[in-house]
PDB file of C-alpha atoms (C1' of nucleotides) in Angstrom:
ATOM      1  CA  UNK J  22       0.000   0.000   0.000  1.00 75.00           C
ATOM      2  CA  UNK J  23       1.423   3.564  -0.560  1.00 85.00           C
ATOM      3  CA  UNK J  24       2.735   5.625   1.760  1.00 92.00           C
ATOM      4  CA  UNK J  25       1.004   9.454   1.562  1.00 95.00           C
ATOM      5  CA  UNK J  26       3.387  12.112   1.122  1.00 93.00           C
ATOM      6  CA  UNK J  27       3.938  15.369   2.378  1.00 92.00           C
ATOM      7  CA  UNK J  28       1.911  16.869  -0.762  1.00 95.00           C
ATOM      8  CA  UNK J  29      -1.235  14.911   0.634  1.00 97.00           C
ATOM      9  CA  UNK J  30      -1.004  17.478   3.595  1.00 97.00           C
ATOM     10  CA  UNK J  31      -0.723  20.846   2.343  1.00 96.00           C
ATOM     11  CA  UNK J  32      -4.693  20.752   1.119  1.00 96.00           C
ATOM     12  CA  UNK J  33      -7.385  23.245   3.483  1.00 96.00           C
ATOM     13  CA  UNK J  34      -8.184  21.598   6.634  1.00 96.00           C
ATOM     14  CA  UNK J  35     -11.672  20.808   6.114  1.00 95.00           C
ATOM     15  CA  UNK J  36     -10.721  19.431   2.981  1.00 96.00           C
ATOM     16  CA  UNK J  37      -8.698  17.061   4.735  1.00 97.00           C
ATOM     17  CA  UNK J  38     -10.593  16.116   7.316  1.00 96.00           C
ATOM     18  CA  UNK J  39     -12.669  14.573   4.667  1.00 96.00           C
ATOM     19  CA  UNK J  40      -9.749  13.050   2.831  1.00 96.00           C
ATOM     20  CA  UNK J  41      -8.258  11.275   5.516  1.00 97.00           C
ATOM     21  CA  UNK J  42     -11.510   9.095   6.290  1.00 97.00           C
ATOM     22  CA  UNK J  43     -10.392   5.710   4.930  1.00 96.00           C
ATOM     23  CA  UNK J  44      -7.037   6.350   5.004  1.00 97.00           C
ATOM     24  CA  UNK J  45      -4.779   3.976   6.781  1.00 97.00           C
ATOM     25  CA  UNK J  46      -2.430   5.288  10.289  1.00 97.00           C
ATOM     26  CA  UNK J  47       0.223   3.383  10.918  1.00 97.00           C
ATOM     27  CA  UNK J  48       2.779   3.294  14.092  1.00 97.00           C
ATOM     28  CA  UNK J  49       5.601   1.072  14.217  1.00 96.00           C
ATOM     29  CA  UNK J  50       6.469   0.790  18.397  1.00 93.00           C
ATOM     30  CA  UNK J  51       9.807   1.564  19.746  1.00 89.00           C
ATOM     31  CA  UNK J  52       8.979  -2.166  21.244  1.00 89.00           C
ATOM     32  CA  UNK J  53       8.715  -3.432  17.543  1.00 93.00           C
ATOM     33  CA  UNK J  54       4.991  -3.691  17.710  1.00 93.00           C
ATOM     34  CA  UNK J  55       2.960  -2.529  14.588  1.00 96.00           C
ATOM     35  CA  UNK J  56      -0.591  -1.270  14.917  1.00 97.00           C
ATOM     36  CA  UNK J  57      -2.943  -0.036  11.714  1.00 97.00           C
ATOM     37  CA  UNK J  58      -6.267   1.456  11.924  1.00 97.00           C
ATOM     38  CA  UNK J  59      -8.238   3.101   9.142  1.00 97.00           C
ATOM     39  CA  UNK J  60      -9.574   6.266   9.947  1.00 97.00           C
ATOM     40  CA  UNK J  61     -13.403   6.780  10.316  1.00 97.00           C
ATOM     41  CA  UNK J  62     -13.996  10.090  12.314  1.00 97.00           C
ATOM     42  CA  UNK J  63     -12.103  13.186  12.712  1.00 97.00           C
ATOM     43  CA  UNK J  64     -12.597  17.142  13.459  1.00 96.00           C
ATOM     44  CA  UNK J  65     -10.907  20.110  11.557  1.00 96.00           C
ATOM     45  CA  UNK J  66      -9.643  22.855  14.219  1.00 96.00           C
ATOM     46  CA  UNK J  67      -8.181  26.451  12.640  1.00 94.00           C
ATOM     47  CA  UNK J  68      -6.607  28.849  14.553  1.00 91.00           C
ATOM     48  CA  UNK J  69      -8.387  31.868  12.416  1.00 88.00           C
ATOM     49  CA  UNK J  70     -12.488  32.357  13.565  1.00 86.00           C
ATOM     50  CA  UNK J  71     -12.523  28.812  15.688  1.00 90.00           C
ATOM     51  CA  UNK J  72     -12.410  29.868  19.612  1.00 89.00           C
ATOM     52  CA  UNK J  73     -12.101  26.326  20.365  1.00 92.00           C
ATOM     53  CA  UNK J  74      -8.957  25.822  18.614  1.00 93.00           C
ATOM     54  CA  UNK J  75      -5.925  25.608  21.023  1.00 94.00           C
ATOM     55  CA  UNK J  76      -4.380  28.270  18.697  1.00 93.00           C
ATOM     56  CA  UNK J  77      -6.736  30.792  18.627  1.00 90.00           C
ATOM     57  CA  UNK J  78      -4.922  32.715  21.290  1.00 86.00           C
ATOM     58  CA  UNK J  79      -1.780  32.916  19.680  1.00 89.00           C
ATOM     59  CA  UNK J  80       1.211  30.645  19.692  1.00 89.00           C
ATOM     60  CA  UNK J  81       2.117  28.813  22.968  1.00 90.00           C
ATOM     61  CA  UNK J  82       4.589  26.314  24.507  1.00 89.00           C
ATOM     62  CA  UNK J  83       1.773  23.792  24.076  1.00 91.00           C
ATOM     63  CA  UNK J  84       0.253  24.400  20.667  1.00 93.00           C
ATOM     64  CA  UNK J  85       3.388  25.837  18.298  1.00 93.00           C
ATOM     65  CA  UNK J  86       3.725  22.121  16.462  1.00 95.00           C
ATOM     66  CA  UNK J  87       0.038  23.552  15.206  1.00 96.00           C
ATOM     67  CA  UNK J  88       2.368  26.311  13.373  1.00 95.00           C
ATOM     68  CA  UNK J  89       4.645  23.502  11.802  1.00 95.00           C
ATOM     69  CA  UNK J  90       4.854  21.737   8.272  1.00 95.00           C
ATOM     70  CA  UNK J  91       1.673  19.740   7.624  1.00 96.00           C
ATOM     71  CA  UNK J  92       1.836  16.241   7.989  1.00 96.00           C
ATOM     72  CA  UNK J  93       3.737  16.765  11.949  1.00 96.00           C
ATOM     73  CA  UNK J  94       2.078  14.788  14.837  1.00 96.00           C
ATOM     74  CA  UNK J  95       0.291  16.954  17.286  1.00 96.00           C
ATOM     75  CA  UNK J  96      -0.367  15.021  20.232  1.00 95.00           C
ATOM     76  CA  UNK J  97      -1.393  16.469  23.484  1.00 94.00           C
ATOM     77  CA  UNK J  98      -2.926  15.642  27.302  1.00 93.00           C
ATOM     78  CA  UNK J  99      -6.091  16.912  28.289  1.00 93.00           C
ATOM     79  CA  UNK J 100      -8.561  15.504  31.411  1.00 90.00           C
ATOM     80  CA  UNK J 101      -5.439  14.235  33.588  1.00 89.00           C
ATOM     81  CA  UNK J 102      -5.544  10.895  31.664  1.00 90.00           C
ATOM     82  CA  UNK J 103      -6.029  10.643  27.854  1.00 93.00           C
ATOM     83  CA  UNK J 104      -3.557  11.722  25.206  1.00 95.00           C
ATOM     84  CA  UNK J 105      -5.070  13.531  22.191  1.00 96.00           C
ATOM     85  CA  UNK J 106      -3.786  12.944  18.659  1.00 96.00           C
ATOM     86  CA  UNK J 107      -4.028  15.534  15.496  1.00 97.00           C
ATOM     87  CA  UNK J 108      -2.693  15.689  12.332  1.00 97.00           C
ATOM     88  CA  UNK J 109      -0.939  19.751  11.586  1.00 97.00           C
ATOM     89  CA  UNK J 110      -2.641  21.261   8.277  1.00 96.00           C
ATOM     90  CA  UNK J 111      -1.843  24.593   6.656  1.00 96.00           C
ATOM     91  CA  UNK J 112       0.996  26.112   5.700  1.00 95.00           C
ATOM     92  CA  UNK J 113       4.244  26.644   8.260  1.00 94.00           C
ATOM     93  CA  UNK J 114       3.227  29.956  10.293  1.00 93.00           C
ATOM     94  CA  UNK J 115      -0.300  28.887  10.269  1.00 94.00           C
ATOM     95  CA  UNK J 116      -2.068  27.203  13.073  1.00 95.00           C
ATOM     96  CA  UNK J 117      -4.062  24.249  11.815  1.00 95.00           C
ATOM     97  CA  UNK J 118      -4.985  20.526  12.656  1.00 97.00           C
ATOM     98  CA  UNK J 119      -7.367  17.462  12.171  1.00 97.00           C
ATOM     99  CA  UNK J 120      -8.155  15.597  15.471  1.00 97.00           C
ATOM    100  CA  UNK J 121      -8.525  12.314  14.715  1.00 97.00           C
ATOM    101  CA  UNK J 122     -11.328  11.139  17.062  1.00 96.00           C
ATOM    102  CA  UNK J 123     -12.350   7.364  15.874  1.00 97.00           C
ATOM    103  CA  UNK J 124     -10.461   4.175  13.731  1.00 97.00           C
ATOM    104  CA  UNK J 125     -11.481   0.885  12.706  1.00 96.00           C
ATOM    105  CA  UNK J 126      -8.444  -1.398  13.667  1.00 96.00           C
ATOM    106  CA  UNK J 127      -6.863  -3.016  11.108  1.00 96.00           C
ATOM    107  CA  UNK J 128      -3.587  -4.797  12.868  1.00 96.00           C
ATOM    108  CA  UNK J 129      -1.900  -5.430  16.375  1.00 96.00           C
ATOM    109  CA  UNK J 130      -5.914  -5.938  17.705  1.00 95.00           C
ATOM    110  CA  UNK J 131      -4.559  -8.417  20.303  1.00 94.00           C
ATOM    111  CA  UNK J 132      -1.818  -5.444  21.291  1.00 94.00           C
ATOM    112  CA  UNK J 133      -4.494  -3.102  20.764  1.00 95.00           C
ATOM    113  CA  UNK J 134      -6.616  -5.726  23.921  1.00 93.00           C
ATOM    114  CA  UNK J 135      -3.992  -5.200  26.182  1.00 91.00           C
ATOM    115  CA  UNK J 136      -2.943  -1.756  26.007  1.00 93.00           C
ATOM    116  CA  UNK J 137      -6.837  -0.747  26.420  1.00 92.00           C
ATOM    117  CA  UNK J 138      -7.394  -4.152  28.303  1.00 90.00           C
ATOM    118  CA  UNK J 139     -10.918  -4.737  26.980  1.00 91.00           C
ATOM    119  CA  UNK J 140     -12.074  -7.323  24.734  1.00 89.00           C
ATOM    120  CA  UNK J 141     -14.699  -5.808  22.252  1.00 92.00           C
ATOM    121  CA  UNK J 142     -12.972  -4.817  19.472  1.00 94.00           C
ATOM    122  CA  UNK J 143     -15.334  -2.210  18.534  1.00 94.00           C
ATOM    123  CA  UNK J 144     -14.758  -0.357  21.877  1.00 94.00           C
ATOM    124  CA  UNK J 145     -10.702  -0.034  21.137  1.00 95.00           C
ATOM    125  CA  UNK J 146     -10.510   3.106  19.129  1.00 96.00           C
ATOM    126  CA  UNK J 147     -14.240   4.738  18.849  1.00 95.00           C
ATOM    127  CA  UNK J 148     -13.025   8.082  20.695  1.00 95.00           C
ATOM    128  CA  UNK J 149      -9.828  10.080  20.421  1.00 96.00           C
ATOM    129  CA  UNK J 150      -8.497   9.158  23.619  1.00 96.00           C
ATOM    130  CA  UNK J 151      -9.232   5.361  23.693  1.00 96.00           C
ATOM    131  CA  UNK J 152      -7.281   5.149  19.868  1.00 96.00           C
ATOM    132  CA  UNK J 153      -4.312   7.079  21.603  1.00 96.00           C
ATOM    133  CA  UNK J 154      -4.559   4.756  24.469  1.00 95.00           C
ATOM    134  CA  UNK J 155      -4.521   1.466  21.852  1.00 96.00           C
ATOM    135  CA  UNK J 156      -1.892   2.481  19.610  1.00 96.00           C
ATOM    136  CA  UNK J 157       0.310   3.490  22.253  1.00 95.00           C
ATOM    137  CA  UNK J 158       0.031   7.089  21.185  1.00 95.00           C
ATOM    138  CA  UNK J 159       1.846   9.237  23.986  1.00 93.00           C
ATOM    139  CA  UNK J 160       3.210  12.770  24.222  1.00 92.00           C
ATOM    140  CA  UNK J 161       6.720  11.946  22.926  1.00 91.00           C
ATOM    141  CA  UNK J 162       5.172  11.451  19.475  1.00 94.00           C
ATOM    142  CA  UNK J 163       4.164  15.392  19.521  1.00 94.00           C
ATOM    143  CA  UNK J 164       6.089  16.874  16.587  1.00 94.00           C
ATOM    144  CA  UNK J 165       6.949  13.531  14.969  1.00 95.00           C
ATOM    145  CA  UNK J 166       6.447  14.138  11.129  1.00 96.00           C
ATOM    146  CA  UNK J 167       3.935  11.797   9.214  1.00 96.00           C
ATOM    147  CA  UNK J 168       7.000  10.912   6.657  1.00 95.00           C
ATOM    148  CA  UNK J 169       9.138   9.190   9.096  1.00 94.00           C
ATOM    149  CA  UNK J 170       9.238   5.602   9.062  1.00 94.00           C
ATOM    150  CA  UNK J 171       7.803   5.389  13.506  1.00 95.00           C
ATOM    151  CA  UNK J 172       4.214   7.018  12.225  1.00 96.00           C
ATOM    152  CA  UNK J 173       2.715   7.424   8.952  1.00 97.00           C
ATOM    153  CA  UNK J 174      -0.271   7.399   6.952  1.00 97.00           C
ATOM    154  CA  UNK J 175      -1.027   4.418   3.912  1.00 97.00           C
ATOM    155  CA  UNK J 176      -3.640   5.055   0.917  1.00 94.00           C
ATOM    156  CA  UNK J 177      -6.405   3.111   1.971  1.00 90.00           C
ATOM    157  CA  UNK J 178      -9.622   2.373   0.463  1.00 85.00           C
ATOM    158  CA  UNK J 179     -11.127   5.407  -0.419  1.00 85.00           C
ATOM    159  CA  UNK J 180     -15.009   6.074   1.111  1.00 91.00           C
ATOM    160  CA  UNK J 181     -17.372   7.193  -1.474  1.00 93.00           C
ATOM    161  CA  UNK J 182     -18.561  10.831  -0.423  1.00 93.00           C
ATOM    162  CA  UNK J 183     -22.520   9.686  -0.198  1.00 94.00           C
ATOM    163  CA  UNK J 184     -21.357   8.200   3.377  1.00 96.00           C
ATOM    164  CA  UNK J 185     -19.015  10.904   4.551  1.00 96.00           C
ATOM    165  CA  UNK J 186     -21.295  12.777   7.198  1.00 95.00           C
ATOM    166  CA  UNK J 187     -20.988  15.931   8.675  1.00 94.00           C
ATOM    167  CA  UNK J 188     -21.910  17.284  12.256  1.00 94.00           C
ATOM    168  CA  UNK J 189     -21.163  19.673  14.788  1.00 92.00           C
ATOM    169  CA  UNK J 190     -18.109  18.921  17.250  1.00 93.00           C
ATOM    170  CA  UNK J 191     -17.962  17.095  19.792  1.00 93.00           C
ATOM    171  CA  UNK J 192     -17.036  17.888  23.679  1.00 90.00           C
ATOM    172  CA  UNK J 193     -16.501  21.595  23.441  1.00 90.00           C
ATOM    173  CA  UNK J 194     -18.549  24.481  24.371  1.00 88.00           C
ATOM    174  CA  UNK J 195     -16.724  27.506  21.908  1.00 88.00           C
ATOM    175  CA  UNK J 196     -17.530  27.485  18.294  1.00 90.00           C
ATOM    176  CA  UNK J 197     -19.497  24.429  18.984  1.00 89.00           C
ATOM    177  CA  UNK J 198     -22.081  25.364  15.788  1.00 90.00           C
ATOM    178  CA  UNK J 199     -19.382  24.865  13.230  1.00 92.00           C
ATOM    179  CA  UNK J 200     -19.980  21.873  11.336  1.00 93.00           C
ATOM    180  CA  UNK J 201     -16.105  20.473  11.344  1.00 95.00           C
ATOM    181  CA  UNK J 202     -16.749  16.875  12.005  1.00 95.00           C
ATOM    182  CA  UNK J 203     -16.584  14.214   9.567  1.00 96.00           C
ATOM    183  CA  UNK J 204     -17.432  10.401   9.943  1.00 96.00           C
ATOM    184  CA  UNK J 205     -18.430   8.109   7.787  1.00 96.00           C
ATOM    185  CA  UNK J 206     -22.357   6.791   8.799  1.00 94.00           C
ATOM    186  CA  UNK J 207     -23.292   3.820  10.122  1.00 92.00           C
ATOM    187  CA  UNK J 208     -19.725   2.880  10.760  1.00 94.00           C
ATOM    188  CA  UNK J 209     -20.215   0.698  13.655  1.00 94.00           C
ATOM    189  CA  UNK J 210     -16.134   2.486  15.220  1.00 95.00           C
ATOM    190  CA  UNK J 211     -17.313   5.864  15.501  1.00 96.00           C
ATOM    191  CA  UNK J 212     -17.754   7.370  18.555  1.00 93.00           C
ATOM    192  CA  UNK J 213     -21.221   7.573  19.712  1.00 79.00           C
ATOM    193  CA  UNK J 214     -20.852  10.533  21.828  1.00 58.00           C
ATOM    194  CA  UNK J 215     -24.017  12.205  20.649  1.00 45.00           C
ATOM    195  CA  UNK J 216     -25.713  11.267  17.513  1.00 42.00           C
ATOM    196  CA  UNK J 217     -24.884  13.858  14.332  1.00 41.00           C
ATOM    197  CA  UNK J 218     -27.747  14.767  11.822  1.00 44.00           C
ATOM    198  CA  UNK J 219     -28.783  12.272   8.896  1.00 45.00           C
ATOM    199  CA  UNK J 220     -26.597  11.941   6.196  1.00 45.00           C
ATOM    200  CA  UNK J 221     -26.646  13.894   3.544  1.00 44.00           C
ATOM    201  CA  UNK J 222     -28.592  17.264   5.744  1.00 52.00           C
ATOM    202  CA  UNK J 223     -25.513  18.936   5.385  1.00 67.00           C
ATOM    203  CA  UNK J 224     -23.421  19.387   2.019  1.00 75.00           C
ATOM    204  CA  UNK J 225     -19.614  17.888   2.438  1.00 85.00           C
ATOM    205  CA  UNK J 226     -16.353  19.067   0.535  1.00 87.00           C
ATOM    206  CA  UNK J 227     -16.830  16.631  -1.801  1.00 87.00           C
ATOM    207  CA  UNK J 228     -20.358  16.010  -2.308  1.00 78.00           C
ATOM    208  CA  UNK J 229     -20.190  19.777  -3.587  1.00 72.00           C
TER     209      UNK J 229
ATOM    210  C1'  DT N  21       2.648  30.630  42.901  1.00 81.11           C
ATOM    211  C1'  DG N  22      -2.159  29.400  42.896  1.00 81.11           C
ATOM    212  C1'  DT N  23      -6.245  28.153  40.561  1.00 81.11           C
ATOM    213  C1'  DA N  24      -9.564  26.881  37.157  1.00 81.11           C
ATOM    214  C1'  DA N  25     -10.783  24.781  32.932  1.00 81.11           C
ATOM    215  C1'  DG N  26     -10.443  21.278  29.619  1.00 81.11           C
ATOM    216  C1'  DA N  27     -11.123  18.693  21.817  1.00 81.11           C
ATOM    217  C1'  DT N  28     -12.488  12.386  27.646  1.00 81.11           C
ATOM    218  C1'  DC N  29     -13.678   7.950  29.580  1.00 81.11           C
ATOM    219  C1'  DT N  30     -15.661   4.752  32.767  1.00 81.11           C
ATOM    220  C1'  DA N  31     -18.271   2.989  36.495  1.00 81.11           C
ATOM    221  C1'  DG N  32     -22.356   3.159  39.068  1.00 81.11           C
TER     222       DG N  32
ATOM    223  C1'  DT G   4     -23.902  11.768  36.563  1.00 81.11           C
ATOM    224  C1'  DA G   5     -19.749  12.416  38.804  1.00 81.11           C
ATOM    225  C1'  DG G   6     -14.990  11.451  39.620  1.00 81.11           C
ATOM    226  C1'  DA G   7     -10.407  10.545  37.965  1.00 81.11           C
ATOM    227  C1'  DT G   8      -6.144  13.141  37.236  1.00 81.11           C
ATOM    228  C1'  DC G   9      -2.623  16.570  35.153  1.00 81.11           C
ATOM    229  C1'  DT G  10      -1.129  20.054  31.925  1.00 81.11           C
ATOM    230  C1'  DT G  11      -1.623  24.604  30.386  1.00 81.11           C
ATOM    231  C1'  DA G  12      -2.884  29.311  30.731  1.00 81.11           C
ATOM    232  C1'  DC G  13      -3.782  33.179  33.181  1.00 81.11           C
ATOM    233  C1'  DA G  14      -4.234  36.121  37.239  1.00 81.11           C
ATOM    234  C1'  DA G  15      -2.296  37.899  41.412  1.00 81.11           C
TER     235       DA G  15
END
DNA sequence: TGTAAGATCTAG
DNA sequence: TAGATCTTACAA
């Protein structure tokens, strides 16, 4: 399968948060173990207009890998207990990201078991902390860029855009009517935090 | 230096 | 529905 290069990146972040549904994450371990897992849900954040971006403030100690190349790991700690991954968009100087919030796990399930130490499958990476949690995703992968060989992302199978659904974000109270989610419907791995309109009610990137 | 809030998850 | 648990940001 092909490995995405750093061209795939440097597309709007909406845009992208669209693209990367289907599209295969892959971390090789520091212990040697290898986990995949297609992505199924994620959430555009800009710095510019979006007070619920981490960057809307200006640059900080915790958010300046938002201003780096696109295609850099942005992973960060929130709640006392769950690490929070995101992919950097936009050009260097400009403060964008996707949070990926849901995957469909492809390899290193049993791996996946123990590090979340549940058995249902389903329940390993259907919210952005628990697929941090499986993968092994921690805070020393912040700033790692997407074309090394410990993290990157594979072409996958490509979802057509009749199932790519749209919705409001999830789990924040600013800017919380912009519809910046994307998740493919009826995919039984994404989150179920609260239930996003029918299909279809609001136009995607592609659809249009 | 202290304090409050937070892009969450799980058990009860 | 509330508690866990800790980093960051901001105010004093």
């Amino acid at each position: 399968m092909g490995k995405l290069g750093e061209d795939f990146f440097t597309k709007p972040t909406l845009l992208l948060a669209e693209l990367l549904l289907g599209k295969v994450f892959v971390h090789n371990a520091a212990d040697g173990r290898c986990y995949k897992g297609r992505i199924v849900e994620t959430e555009a954040y800009l710095a510019e207009g979006d007070e619920a971006c981490h960057a809307f403030r200006g640059m900080t100690k915790r958010n300046k890998v938002m201003y780096g190349s696109p295609g850099t790991l942005y992973v960060y700690f929130t709640y006392g207990c769950h690490n929070l991954m995101n992919i950097v968009t936009e050009p260097e100087g400009v403060a964008g990201a996707v949070l990926i919030r849901a995957m469909e796990p492809m390899s290193g399930i049993e791996e996946m078991k123990k590090n979340r130490d549940i058995m249902r499958t389903v329940d390993l990476m259907n919210g952005p902390g628990k697929l941090t949690s499986a993968m092994d995703i921690t805070l020393e992968h912040n700033g790692l860029s997407l074309s090394s060989d410990t993290v990157y992302l594979e072409e996958g199978e490509n979802f057509p855009p009749s199932v790519i659904s749209s919705s409001k974000r999830i789990g924040i109270t600013k800017s919380a009517d912009l519809f910046w989610r994307r998740y493919i419907a009826g995919n039984a791995f994404v989150s179920k935090s609260k239930p996003g309109p029918p299909p279809g009610k609001k136009k995607t990137l592609l659809e249009s």
